[in-house]
Amino acid sequence: MDVIRLLGIRDTSLSVEEVLAAVGDHAAGGTTLFVGTVREQDHGKPVTRLSYSAHPTAEAELRRVAEKVAADFPVTALAAVHRVGDLELGDIAVIVAVATPHRGEAFAASRRLIDDLKAEVPIWKHQVFADGSAEWVGACE
């Protein structure tokens, strides 16, 4: 059975319950879950709105990142979903979850998964600030 249980780039709301259910595994002694949400400020400036967009290859790149994490750690189950489109403050932008035999491995694999997702998957964030300024932030940092 494939340890990559759920991957996606979606223009609809993300579900913590769906992601957590996807990584449920009786072989796992540790499961980590990371939820990234839209915050009210960035760089000390109030954010009024933001939007994510993704390159057509983003989902394939997400799979490549997930496969690398699964190869480098004793992963029993893995899931990652990222939102695109317009998001409001407090909306969930990204969820990753990893299950492994032990907690330390779960924390390390989850950290690598979210860090590599942000560094390598072509997803961009457009933030608009309260002062009218805006910026594009590349998830490929």
Short mmCIF file of N, CA and C in Angstrom, two decimals:
data_model
loop_
_atom_site.label_atom_id
_atom_site.label_comp_id
_atom_site.label_asym_id
_atom_site.label_seq_id
_atom_site.Cartn_x
_atom_site.Cartn_y
_atom_site.Cartn_z
N MET A 1 0.84 -1.18 0.00
CA MET A 1 0.00 0.00 0.00
C MET A 1 0.89 1.25 0.00
N ASP A 2 0.51 2.23 -0.80
CA ASP A 2 1.25 3.49 -0.92
C ASP A 2 1.15 4.26 0.39
N VAL A 3 2.27 4.73 0.91
CA VAL A 3 2.26 5.51 2.16
C VAL A 3 1.76 6.93 1.92
N ILE A 4 1.77 7.38 0.68
CA ILE A 4 1.23 8.71 0.36
C ILE A 4 -0.28 8.53 0.17
N ARG A 5 -1.02 8.94 1.18
CA ARG A 5 -2.45 8.66 1.23
C ARG A 5 -3.32 9.77 0.65
N LEU A 6 -2.83 11.01 0.71
CA LEU A 6 -3.64 12.14 0.25
C LEU A 6 -2.71 13.28 -0.14
N LEU A 7 -2.87 13.77 -1.36
CA LEU A 7 -2.14 14.94 -1.84
C LEU A 7 -3.10 15.79 -2.65
N GLY A 8 -2.94 17.09 -2.58
CA GLY A 8 -3.79 17.91 -3.43
C GLY A 8 -3.52 19.39 -3.34
N ILE A 9 -3.84 20.05 -4.43
CA ILE A 9 -3.88 21.50 -4.51
C ILE A 9 -5.36 21.79 -4.78
N ARG A 10 -6.02 22.50 -3.88
CA ARG A 10 -7.47 22.65 -3.95
C ARG A 10 -7.92 24.10 -3.89
N ASP A 11 -9.03 24.37 -4.56
CA ASP A 11 -9.62 25.71 -4.49
C ASP A 11 -10.83 25.74 -3.56
N THR A 12 -10.94 24.72 -2.73
CA THR A 12 -12.02 24.64 -1.74
C THR A 12 -11.41 24.52 -0.35
N SER A 13 -12.24 24.71 0.66
CA SER A 13 -11.77 24.64 2.04
C SER A 13 -11.08 23.31 2.33
N LEU A 14 -10.05 23.37 3.19
CA LEU A 14 -9.32 22.17 3.59
C LEU A 14 -9.87 21.65 4.91
N SER A 15 -9.78 20.33 5.08
CA SER A 15 -10.33 19.68 6.26
C SER A 15 -9.25 18.98 7.07
N VAL A 16 -9.07 19.42 8.30
CA VAL A 16 -8.14 18.76 9.22
C VAL A 16 -8.58 17.31 9.43
N GLU A 17 -9.86 17.10 9.59
CA GLU A 17 -10.38 15.74 9.83
C GLU A 17 -10.06 14.80 8.67
N GLU A 18 -10.21 15.29 7.44
CA GLU A 18 -9.90 14.47 6.27
C GLU A 18 -8.43 14.07 6.25
N VAL A 19 -7.56 15.04 6.51
CA VAL A 19 -6.12 14.77 6.46
C VAL A 19 -5.72 13.82 7.59
N LEU A 20 -6.22 14.06 8.77
CA LEU A 20 -5.90 13.18 9.90
C LEU A 20 -6.41 11.76 9.65
N ALA A 21 -7.60 11.63 9.12
CA ALA A 21 -8.14 10.30 8.80
C ALA A 21 -7.29 9.60 7.74
N ALA A 22 -6.75 10.36 6.80
CA ALA A 22 -5.95 9.77 5.72
C ALA A 22 -4.67 9.13 6.23
N VAL A 23 -4.11 9.65 7.32
CA VAL A 23 -2.85 9.12 7.82
C VAL A 23 -3.03 8.13 8.98
N GLY A 24 -4.26 7.82 9.31
CA GLY A 24 -4.49 6.84 10.36
C GLY A 24 -3.87 5.50 9.98
N ASP A 25 -3.06 4.95 10.86
CA ASP A 25 -2.34 3.72 10.54
C ASP A 25 -1.97 3.00 11.84
N HIS A 26 -2.34 1.73 11.96
CA HIS A 26 -2.05 0.96 13.17
C HIS A 26 -0.57 0.68 13.39
N ALA A 27 0.25 0.87 12.35
CA ALA A 27 1.69 0.67 12.49
C ALA A 27 2.37 1.91 13.06
N ALA A 28 1.64 3.01 13.15
CA ALA A 28 2.23 4.27 13.59
C ALA A 28 2.10 4.44 15.10
N GLY A 29 3.21 4.83 15.71
CA GLY A 29 3.20 5.19 17.12
C GLY A 29 3.19 6.69 17.31
N GLY A 30 3.47 7.42 16.21
CA GLY A 30 3.46 8.88 16.26
C GLY A 30 2.86 9.45 15.00
N THR A 31 1.99 10.42 15.18
CA THR A 31 1.38 11.13 14.05
C THR A 31 1.48 12.62 14.34
N THR A 32 2.00 13.36 13.39
CA THR A 32 2.06 14.82 13.53
C THR A 32 1.16 15.45 12.49
N LEU A 33 0.63 16.61 12.87
CA LEU A 33 -0.26 17.36 12.00
C LEU A 33 0.14 18.82 12.08
N PHE A 34 0.37 19.44 10.92
CA PHE A 34 0.66 20.87 10.88
C PHE A 34 -0.44 21.55 10.07
N VAL A 35 -0.98 22.62 10.63
CA VAL A 35 -2.03 23.39 9.96
C VAL A 35 -1.54 24.83 9.83
N GLY A 36 -1.40 25.30 8.61
CA GLY A 36 -1.01 26.68 8.35
C GLY A 36 -2.23 27.51 8.04
N THR A 37 -2.40 28.63 8.76
CA THR A 37 -3.57 29.48 8.58
C THR A 37 -3.18 30.89 8.16
N VAL A 38 -4.14 31.62 7.63
CA VAL A 38 -3.92 33.01 7.23
C VAL A 38 -3.90 33.86 8.49
N ARG A 39 -2.79 34.55 8.69
CA ARG A 39 -2.65 35.40 9.88
C ARG A 39 -2.99 36.85 9.54
N GLU A 40 -3.22 37.62 10.59
CA GLU A 40 -3.68 39.00 10.40
C GLU A 40 -2.58 40.00 10.10
N GLN A 41 -1.32 39.58 10.20
CA GLN A 41 -0.24 40.49 9.84
C GLN A 41 0.96 39.71 9.34
N ASP A 42 1.79 40.40 8.56
CA ASP A 42 3.03 39.83 8.08
C ASP A 42 4.04 40.98 8.01
N HIS A 43 5.25 40.74 8.45
CA HIS A 43 6.28 41.78 8.50
C HIS A 43 5.80 42.98 9.32
N GLY A 44 4.96 42.74 10.32
CA GLY A 44 4.47 43.81 11.17
C GLY A 44 3.40 44.68 10.54
N LYS A 45 2.92 44.30 9.35
CA LYS A 45 1.90 45.07 8.65
C LYS A 45 0.59 44.29 8.63
N PRO A 46 -0.54 44.95 8.89
CA PRO A 46 -1.83 44.27 8.85
C PRO A 46 -2.18 43.77 7.44
N VAL A 47 -2.58 42.51 7.34
CA VAL A 47 -2.99 41.90 6.07
C VAL A 47 -4.51 42.01 5.97
N THR A 48 -5.00 42.50 4.83
CA THR A 48 -6.46 42.59 4.65
C THR A 48 -7.00 41.44 3.83
N ARG A 49 -6.19 40.92 2.91
CA ARG A 49 -6.62 39.76 2.13
C ARG A 49 -5.40 39.12 1.46
N LEU A 50 -5.59 37.89 1.02
CA LEU A 50 -4.54 37.24 0.26
C LEU A 50 -5.13 36.19 -0.65
N SER A 51 -4.32 35.81 -1.62
CA SER A 51 -4.73 34.82 -2.60
C SER A 51 -3.52 33.95 -2.94
N TYR A 52 -3.76 32.67 -3.09
CA TYR A 52 -2.71 31.75 -3.52
C TYR A 52 -2.98 31.32 -4.95
N SER A 53 -1.91 31.19 -5.72
CA SER A 53 -2.02 30.62 -7.05
C SER A 53 -0.91 29.60 -7.21
N ALA A 54 -1.15 28.63 -8.10
CA ALA A 54 -0.20 27.54 -8.28
C ALA A 54 0.09 27.32 -9.75
N HIS A 55 1.31 26.95 -10.03
CA HIS A 55 1.71 26.55 -11.38
C HIS A 55 1.03 25.21 -11.70
N PRO A 56 0.74 24.94 -12.97
CA PRO A 56 0.11 23.64 -13.32
C PRO A 56 0.90 22.41 -12.86
N THR A 57 2.20 22.56 -12.63
CA THR A 57 3.02 21.43 -12.18
C THR A 57 3.03 21.27 -10.66
N ALA A 58 2.33 22.13 -9.94
CA ALA A 58 2.42 22.14 -8.47
C ALA A 58 2.08 20.79 -7.85
N GLU A 59 1.03 20.15 -8.32
CA GLU A 59 0.66 18.87 -7.70
C GLU A 59 1.71 17.80 -7.97
N ALA A 60 2.28 17.78 -9.15
CA ALA A 60 3.36 16.82 -9.45
C ALA A 60 4.58 17.10 -8.58
N GLU A 61 4.89 18.37 -8.36
CA GLU A 61 6.02 18.73 -7.50
C GLU A 61 5.73 18.37 -6.05
N LEU A 62 4.48 18.53 -5.63
CA LEU A 62 4.09 18.12 -4.29
C LEU A 62 4.29 16.61 -4.12
N ARG A 63 3.92 15.84 -5.12
CA ARG A 63 4.14 14.38 -5.06
C ARG A 63 5.62 14.07 -4.97
N ARG A 64 6.45 14.75 -5.75
CA ARG A 64 7.90 14.51 -5.71
C ARG A 64 8.45 14.78 -4.32
N VAL A 65 8.03 15.89 -3.71
CA VAL A 65 8.47 16.24 -2.36
C VAL A 65 8.01 15.17 -1.37
N ALA A 66 6.77 14.75 -1.47
CA ALA A 66 6.23 13.73 -0.56
C ALA A 66 6.97 12.40 -0.72
N GLU A 67 7.26 12.02 -1.94
CA GLU A 67 7.98 10.77 -2.19
C GLU A 67 9.38 10.81 -1.57
N LYS A 68 10.02 11.96 -1.65
CA LYS A 68 11.36 12.11 -1.07
C LYS A 68 11.31 11.98 0.45
N VAL A 69 10.33 12.62 1.09
CA VAL A 69 10.17 12.49 2.54
C VAL A 69 9.89 11.04 2.92
N ALA A 70 9.02 10.39 2.16
CA ALA A 70 8.69 8.99 2.44
C ALA A 70 9.90 8.09 2.26
N ALA A 71 10.80 8.43 1.36
CA ALA A 71 12.00 7.63 1.14
C ALA A 71 13.05 7.88 2.23
N ASP A 72 13.07 9.09 2.79
CA ASP A 72 14.10 9.45 3.76
C ASP A 72 13.75 9.14 5.21
N PHE A 73 12.48 8.87 5.48
CA PHE A 73 12.01 8.60 6.85
C PHE A 73 11.16 7.33 6.84
N PRO A 74 11.00 6.68 7.99
CA PRO A 74 10.18 5.45 8.05
C PRO A 74 8.68 5.80 8.12
N VAL A 75 8.19 6.44 7.09
CA VAL A 75 6.81 6.90 7.04
C VAL A 75 5.86 5.73 6.80
N THR A 76 4.82 5.66 7.61
CA THR A 76 3.77 4.67 7.36
C THR A 76 2.59 5.30 6.62
N ALA A 77 2.42 6.62 6.76
CA ALA A 77 1.36 7.33 6.05
C ALA A 77 1.70 8.82 6.00
N LEU A 78 1.32 9.46 4.90
CA LEU A 78 1.64 10.87 4.69
C LEU A 78 0.50 11.52 3.92
N ALA A 79 0.22 12.79 4.24
CA ALA A 79 -0.79 13.56 3.51
C ALA A 79 -0.38 15.02 3.47
N ALA A 80 -0.71 15.70 2.38
CA ALA A 80 -0.44 17.14 2.26
C ALA A 80 -1.44 17.74 1.28
N VAL A 81 -2.08 18.83 1.72
CA VAL A 81 -3.00 19.56 0.85
C VAL A 81 -2.73 21.06 1.01
N HIS A 82 -2.83 21.79 -0.10
CA HIS A 82 -2.62 23.23 -0.09
C HIS A 82 -3.77 23.89 -0.81
N ARG A 83 -4.19 25.01 -0.30
CA ARG A 83 -5.32 25.76 -0.86
C ARG A 83 -4.82 26.78 -1.86
N VAL A 84 -5.61 27.03 -2.89
CA VAL A 84 -5.38 28.13 -3.82
C VAL A 84 -6.65 28.96 -3.88
N GLY A 85 -6.54 30.17 -4.41
CA GLY A 85 -7.68 31.07 -4.50
C GLY A 85 -7.64 32.10 -3.39
N ASP A 86 -8.76 32.80 -3.23
CA ASP A 86 -8.87 33.85 -2.22
C ASP A 86 -9.15 33.25 -0.85
N LEU A 87 -8.39 33.70 0.15
CA LEU A 87 -8.58 33.22 1.52
C LEU A 87 -8.80 34.41 2.45
N GLU A 88 -9.53 34.14 3.51
CA GLU A 88 -9.81 35.14 4.54
C GLU A 88 -8.91 34.90 5.75
N LEU A 89 -8.83 35.87 6.63
CA LEU A 89 -8.08 35.69 7.87
C LEU A 89 -8.62 34.47 8.61
N GLY A 90 -7.72 33.63 9.10
CA GLY A 90 -8.10 32.44 9.83
C GLY A 90 -8.34 31.21 8.97
N ASP A 91 -8.48 31.38 7.65
CA ASP A 91 -8.68 30.22 6.77
C ASP A 91 -7.44 29.33 6.79
N ILE A 92 -7.66 28.05 6.58
CA ILE A 92 -6.55 27.10 6.49
C ILE A 92 -5.97 27.16 5.08
N ALA A 93 -4.66 27.39 5.00
CA ALA A 93 -3.96 27.47 3.72
C ALA A 93 -3.26 26.16 3.36
N VAL A 94 -2.78 25.43 4.36
CA VAL A 94 -2.03 24.20 4.10
C VAL A 94 -2.16 23.27 5.31
N ILE A 95 -2.21 21.97 5.02
CA ILE A 95 -2.20 20.96 6.07
C ILE A 95 -1.26 19.85 5.63
N VAL A 96 -0.36 19.45 6.52
CA VAL A 96 0.47 18.27 6.29
C VAL A 96 0.37 17.36 7.51
N ALA A 97 0.42 16.08 7.27
CA ALA A 97 0.39 15.10 8.36
C ALA A 97 1.28 13.93 7.98
N VAL A 98 1.96 13.41 8.99
CA VAL A 98 2.86 12.27 8.79
C VAL A 98 2.70 11.31 9.96
N ALA A 99 2.61 10.03 9.65
CA ALA A 99 2.59 8.98 10.66
C ALA A 99 3.84 8.11 10.49
N THR A 100 4.48 7.80 11.62
CA THR A 100 5.68 6.97 11.63
C THR A 100 5.64 6.06 12.86
N PRO A 101 6.54 5.09 12.95
CA PRO A 101 6.54 4.21 14.12
C PRO A 101 6.79 4.94 15.44
N HIS A 102 7.58 6.02 15.42
CA HIS A 102 7.94 6.72 16.65
C HIS A 102 7.75 8.24 16.49
N ARG A 103 7.52 8.94 17.61
CA ARG A 103 7.20 10.37 17.56
C ARG A 103 8.32 11.23 16.98
N GLY A 104 9.56 10.95 17.33
CA GLY A 104 10.66 11.77 16.82
C GLY A 104 10.73 11.76 15.31
N GLU A 105 10.53 10.58 14.73
CA GLU A 105 10.53 10.45 13.28
C GLU A 105 9.36 11.22 12.67
N ALA A 106 8.22 11.18 13.35
CA ALA A 106 7.03 11.89 12.85
C ALA A 106 7.28 13.39 12.83
N PHE A 107 7.87 13.93 13.91
CA PHE A 107 8.17 15.36 13.95
C PHE A 107 9.16 15.73 12.86
N ALA A 108 10.22 14.96 12.70
CA ALA A 108 11.26 15.27 11.71
C ALA A 108 10.71 15.19 10.29
N ALA A 109 9.94 14.16 10.00
CA ALA A 109 9.38 14.00 8.65
C ALA A 109 8.37 15.09 8.34
N SER A 110 7.56 15.45 9.31
CA SER A 110 6.57 16.50 9.11
C SER A 110 7.25 17.85 8.86
N ARG A 111 8.27 18.12 9.62
CA ARG A 111 9.03 19.37 9.45
C ARG A 111 9.64 19.43 8.05
N ARG A 112 10.23 18.34 7.62
CA ARG A 112 10.83 18.31 6.28
C ARG A 112 9.75 18.47 5.21
N LEU A 113 8.60 17.83 5.41
CA LEU A 113 7.53 17.92 4.43
C LEU A 113 7.04 19.35 4.24
N ILE A 114 6.75 20.06 5.32
CA ILE A 114 6.26 21.44 5.17
C ILE A 114 7.37 22.36 4.67
N ASP A 115 8.58 22.18 5.14
CA ASP A 115 9.68 23.04 4.69
C ASP A 115 9.97 22.84 3.21
N ASP A 116 10.00 21.59 2.76
CA ASP A 116 10.27 21.32 1.34
C ASP A 116 9.09 21.74 0.46
N LEU A 117 7.88 21.57 0.95
CA LEU A 117 6.71 22.04 0.21
C LEU A 117 6.85 23.53 -0.06
N LYS A 118 7.15 24.30 0.98
CA LYS A 118 7.27 25.76 0.84
C LYS A 118 8.46 26.14 -0.05
N ALA A 119 9.52 25.37 0.00
CA ALA A 119 10.73 25.71 -0.75
C ALA A 119 10.69 25.25 -2.21
N GLU A 120 9.93 24.19 -2.51
CA GLU A 120 10.06 23.56 -3.82
C GLU A 120 8.78 23.48 -4.65
N VAL A 121 7.63 23.61 -4.05
CA VAL A 121 6.38 23.49 -4.80
C VAL A 121 5.98 24.88 -5.30
N PRO A 122 5.74 25.03 -6.61
CA PRO A 122 5.48 26.36 -7.18
C PRO A 122 4.06 26.88 -6.87
N ILE A 123 3.95 27.45 -5.67
CA ILE A 123 2.72 28.09 -5.20
C ILE A 123 3.12 29.49 -4.74
N TRP A 124 2.33 30.49 -5.14
CA TRP A 124 2.65 31.87 -4.80
C TRP A 124 1.51 32.50 -4.02
N LYS A 125 1.87 33.37 -3.09
CA LYS A 125 0.90 34.08 -2.25
C LYS A 125 0.94 35.56 -2.60
N HIS A 126 -0.23 36.13 -2.85
CA HIS A 126 -0.35 37.58 -3.08
C HIS A 126 -1.04 38.17 -1.87
N GLN A 127 -0.30 39.00 -1.13
CA GLN A 127 -0.84 39.62 0.08
C GLN A 127 -1.13 41.09 -0.17
N VAL A 128 -2.28 41.54 0.34
CA VAL A 128 -2.64 42.95 0.29
C VAL A 128 -2.70 43.44 1.73
N PHE A 129 -2.02 44.56 1.98
CA PHE A 129 -1.93 45.11 3.32
C PHE A 129 -2.90 46.27 3.51
N ALA A 130 -3.17 46.59 4.77
CA ALA A 130 -4.12 47.66 5.13
C ALA A 130 -3.71 49.01 4.56
N ASP A 131 -2.41 49.24 4.36
CA ASP A 131 -1.96 50.53 3.82
C ASP A 131 -2.06 50.60 2.30
N GLY A 132 -2.61 49.55 1.68
CA GLY A 132 -2.78 49.53 0.23
C GLY A 132 -1.64 48.89 -0.53
N SER A 133 -0.53 48.65 0.13
CA SER A 133 0.59 48.00 -0.53
C SER A 133 0.30 46.50 -0.66
N ALA A 134 1.07 45.86 -1.53
CA ALA A 134 0.88 44.43 -1.77
C ALA A 134 2.23 43.80 -2.08
N GLU A 135 2.28 42.49 -1.93
CA GLU A 135 3.51 41.78 -2.30
C GLU A 135 3.17 40.36 -2.72
N TRP A 136 4.01 39.84 -3.60
CA TRP A 136 3.95 38.43 -3.99
C TRP A 136 5.03 37.71 -3.21
N VAL A 137 4.66 36.58 -2.62
CA VAL A 137 5.60 35.76 -1.89
C VAL A 137 5.60 34.38 -2.53
N GLY A 138 6.77 33.94 -2.95
CA GLY A 138 6.85 32.62 -3.58
C GLY A 138 6.97 31.54 -2.55
N ALA A 139 6.18 30.51 -2.68
CA ALA A 139 6.32 29.36 -1.81
C ALA A 139 7.65 28.68 -2.11
N CYS A 140 8.17 28.86 -3.31
CA CYS A 140 9.49 28.37 -3.65
C CYS A 140 10.50 29.42 -3.19
N GLU A 141 10.79 29.42 -1.90
CA GLU A 141 11.61 30.47 -1.30
C GLU A 141 13.08 30.17 -1.44
#
